[in-house]
Short mmCIF file of C-alpha atoms in Angstrom, two decimals:
data_model
loop_
_atom_site.label_atom_id
_atom_site.label_comp_id
_atom_site.label_asym_id
_atom_site.label_seq_id
_atom_site.Cartn_x
_atom_site.Cartn_y
_atom_site.Cartn_z
CA MET A 1405 -32.18 -11.84 250.15
CA THR A 1406 -33.96 -11.81 253.20
CA GLY A 1407 -34.36 -8.07 253.38
CA ARG A 1408 -33.06 -7.19 256.60
CA LYS A 1409 -30.25 -4.28 257.07
CA PHE A 1410 -26.90 -5.33 258.26
CA GLU A 1411 -25.92 -3.08 261.01
CA VAL A 1412 -22.90 -2.45 262.42
CA ALA A 1413 -22.52 -2.65 266.68
CA ALA A 1414 -21.95 0.98 267.97
CA ASP A 1415 -18.75 0.05 269.69
CA PHE A 1416 -17.66 -2.06 266.84
CA SER A 1417 -13.98 -0.92 265.48
CA LEU A 1418 -12.29 -2.33 262.66
CA GLU A 1419 -8.91 -1.80 263.29
CA ASP A 1420 -9.33 -3.32 266.73
CA TYR A 1421 -10.75 -6.47 264.89
CA LEU A 1422 -7.54 -6.83 262.37
CA GLN A 1423 -5.32 -5.81 264.63
CA ASN A 1424 -3.51 -9.15 264.96
CA SER A 1425 -4.26 -9.60 261.27
CA LEU A 1426 -1.79 -9.39 258.06
CA GLY A 1427 -4.85 -7.98 256.03
CA ILE A 1428 -8.41 -9.59 256.59
CA GLU A 1429 -8.40 -12.67 257.92
CA ARG A 1430 -8.07 -13.71 261.38
CA GLY A 1431 -8.34 -16.80 263.72
CA PRO A 1432 -8.91 -17.94 267.16
CA GLN A 1433 -5.55 -17.62 268.35
CA VAL A 1434 -2.93 -15.29 268.34
CA TYR A 1435 0.66 -16.71 267.22
CA GLU A 1436 4.26 -14.98 266.84
CA VAL A 1437 4.99 -15.58 263.31
CA ILE A 1438 8.79 -15.44 262.70
CA ILE A 1439 9.76 -15.47 258.83
CA ARG A 1440 13.52 -15.14 257.31
CA PHE A 1441 13.89 -13.56 254.27
CA HIS A 1442 16.46 -13.88 251.65
CA ARG A 1443 18.49 -10.64 250.78
CA ASP A 1444 17.18 -10.48 247.28
CA GLN A 1445 13.70 -9.82 248.97
CA ALA A 1446 14.50 -7.66 252.21
CA ARG A 1447 14.66 -4.40 250.39
CA TRP A 1448 11.31 -4.83 249.23
CA ILE A 1449 10.22 -6.58 252.53
CA LYS A 1450 11.77 -3.43 253.99
CA GLU A 1451 9.86 -0.91 252.13
CA ARG A 1452 6.07 -1.60 253.45
CA GLN A 1453 4.51 -1.80 256.73
CA TRP A 1454 2.97 -5.35 257.14
CA HIS A 1455 1.66 -5.11 259.92
CA PRO A 1456 1.20 -2.30 262.86
CA GLY A 1457 3.28 -4.19 265.69
CA GLN A 1458 6.23 -5.56 263.19
CA VAL A 1459 9.73 -5.85 264.17
CA MET A 1460 12.19 -6.37 261.40
CA GLU A 1461 15.85 -7.57 262.05
CA GLU A 1462 18.93 -6.99 259.61
CA LEU A 1463 20.96 -10.21 258.65
CA PRO A 1464 24.69 -9.64 257.97
CA ASP A 1465 23.97 -11.82 255.24
CA GLY A 1466 21.64 -9.10 253.79
CA GLY A 1467 18.64 -11.08 254.77
CA LEU A 1468 15.93 -10.09 257.06
CA VAL A 1469 13.66 -11.42 259.64
CA LEU A 1470 10.11 -9.81 259.89
CA LYS A 1471 8.45 -10.58 263.68
CA MET A 1472 4.36 -10.31 263.86
CA HIS A 1473 1.50 -11.23 265.78
CA LEU A 1474 -1.11 -12.73 263.88
CA SER A 1475 -4.57 -14.42 264.61
CA GLY A 1476 -4.91 -17.35 262.05
CA LEU A 1477 -2.44 -18.56 260.01
CA GLN A 1478 -3.84 -19.41 256.47
CA GLU A 1479 -3.46 -15.85 254.76
CA VAL A 1480 0.19 -15.59 256.33
CA LYS A 1481 0.70 -19.16 254.69
CA ARG A 1482 -0.32 -17.95 251.32
CA TRP A 1483 1.68 -14.86 251.39
CA VAL A 1484 5.13 -16.65 252.42
CA LEU A 1485 4.51 -19.46 249.18
CA SER A 1486 4.58 -16.39 246.98
CA PHE A 1487 7.70 -15.90 247.65
CA GLY A 1488 8.96 -19.18 246.98
CA SER A 1489 12.05 -20.46 248.55
CA ARG A 1490 13.12 -16.50 249.33
CA ALA A 1491 11.24 -17.14 252.47
CA GLU A 1492 11.31 -19.31 255.51
CA VAL A 1493 8.90 -19.35 258.57
CA LEU A 1494 10.75 -19.86 261.73
CA ALA A 1495 7.49 -19.95 264.05
CA PRO A 1496 5.33 -21.01 264.95
CA PRO A 1497 5.61 -24.87 264.09
CA GLU A 1498 2.39 -25.21 263.22
CA LEU A 1499 3.08 -22.33 259.80
CA ARG A 1500 6.04 -24.48 259.54
CA ARG A 1501 4.87 -27.96 258.86
CA GLU A 1502 2.02 -26.04 256.82
CA VAL A 1503 3.83 -24.24 254.09
CA ALA A 1504 6.35 -27.17 254.30
CA ARG A 1505 3.31 -29.51 253.04
CA GLU A 1506 2.35 -27.05 250.48
CA ALA A 1507 5.29 -26.81 248.91
CA LYS A 1508 5.57 -30.31 248.93
CA GLU A 1509 2.30 -30.56 246.90
CA LEU A 1510 3.01 -28.10 244.67
CA ALA A 1511 6.66 -30.09 243.93
CA ALA A 1512 4.87 -32.86 243.15
CA LEU A 1513 2.66 -31.55 240.64
CA TYR A 1514 6.10 -31.00 238.69
CA ASP A 1515 7.84 -34.26 239.24
CA HIS A 1516 6.62 -35.64 236.22
CA ILE A 1517 8.65 -32.90 233.94
#
């Protein structure tokens, strides 16, 4: 403990600071994130606003595409993985690769079964 007090700058806006985040994490670059959800998840995804600038597109098969601009990819990677095979990252390629890598590592844990 330093004994020093943290002081928030008078012009600081938490809303502005988090405008391109899914929750609380942000990164140095803004990405257009596009995720396709299986119809089993579409209703649940539609019921909530995940991001202030989100755009949703309903698909003929009952699925849903969600588009958002996010800074940083780690938080959304964990979120997408929580849906298992019911969510597919369409963009950006960096996020798609990261989710695929994580899914392969997860599958490897169960190879011996």
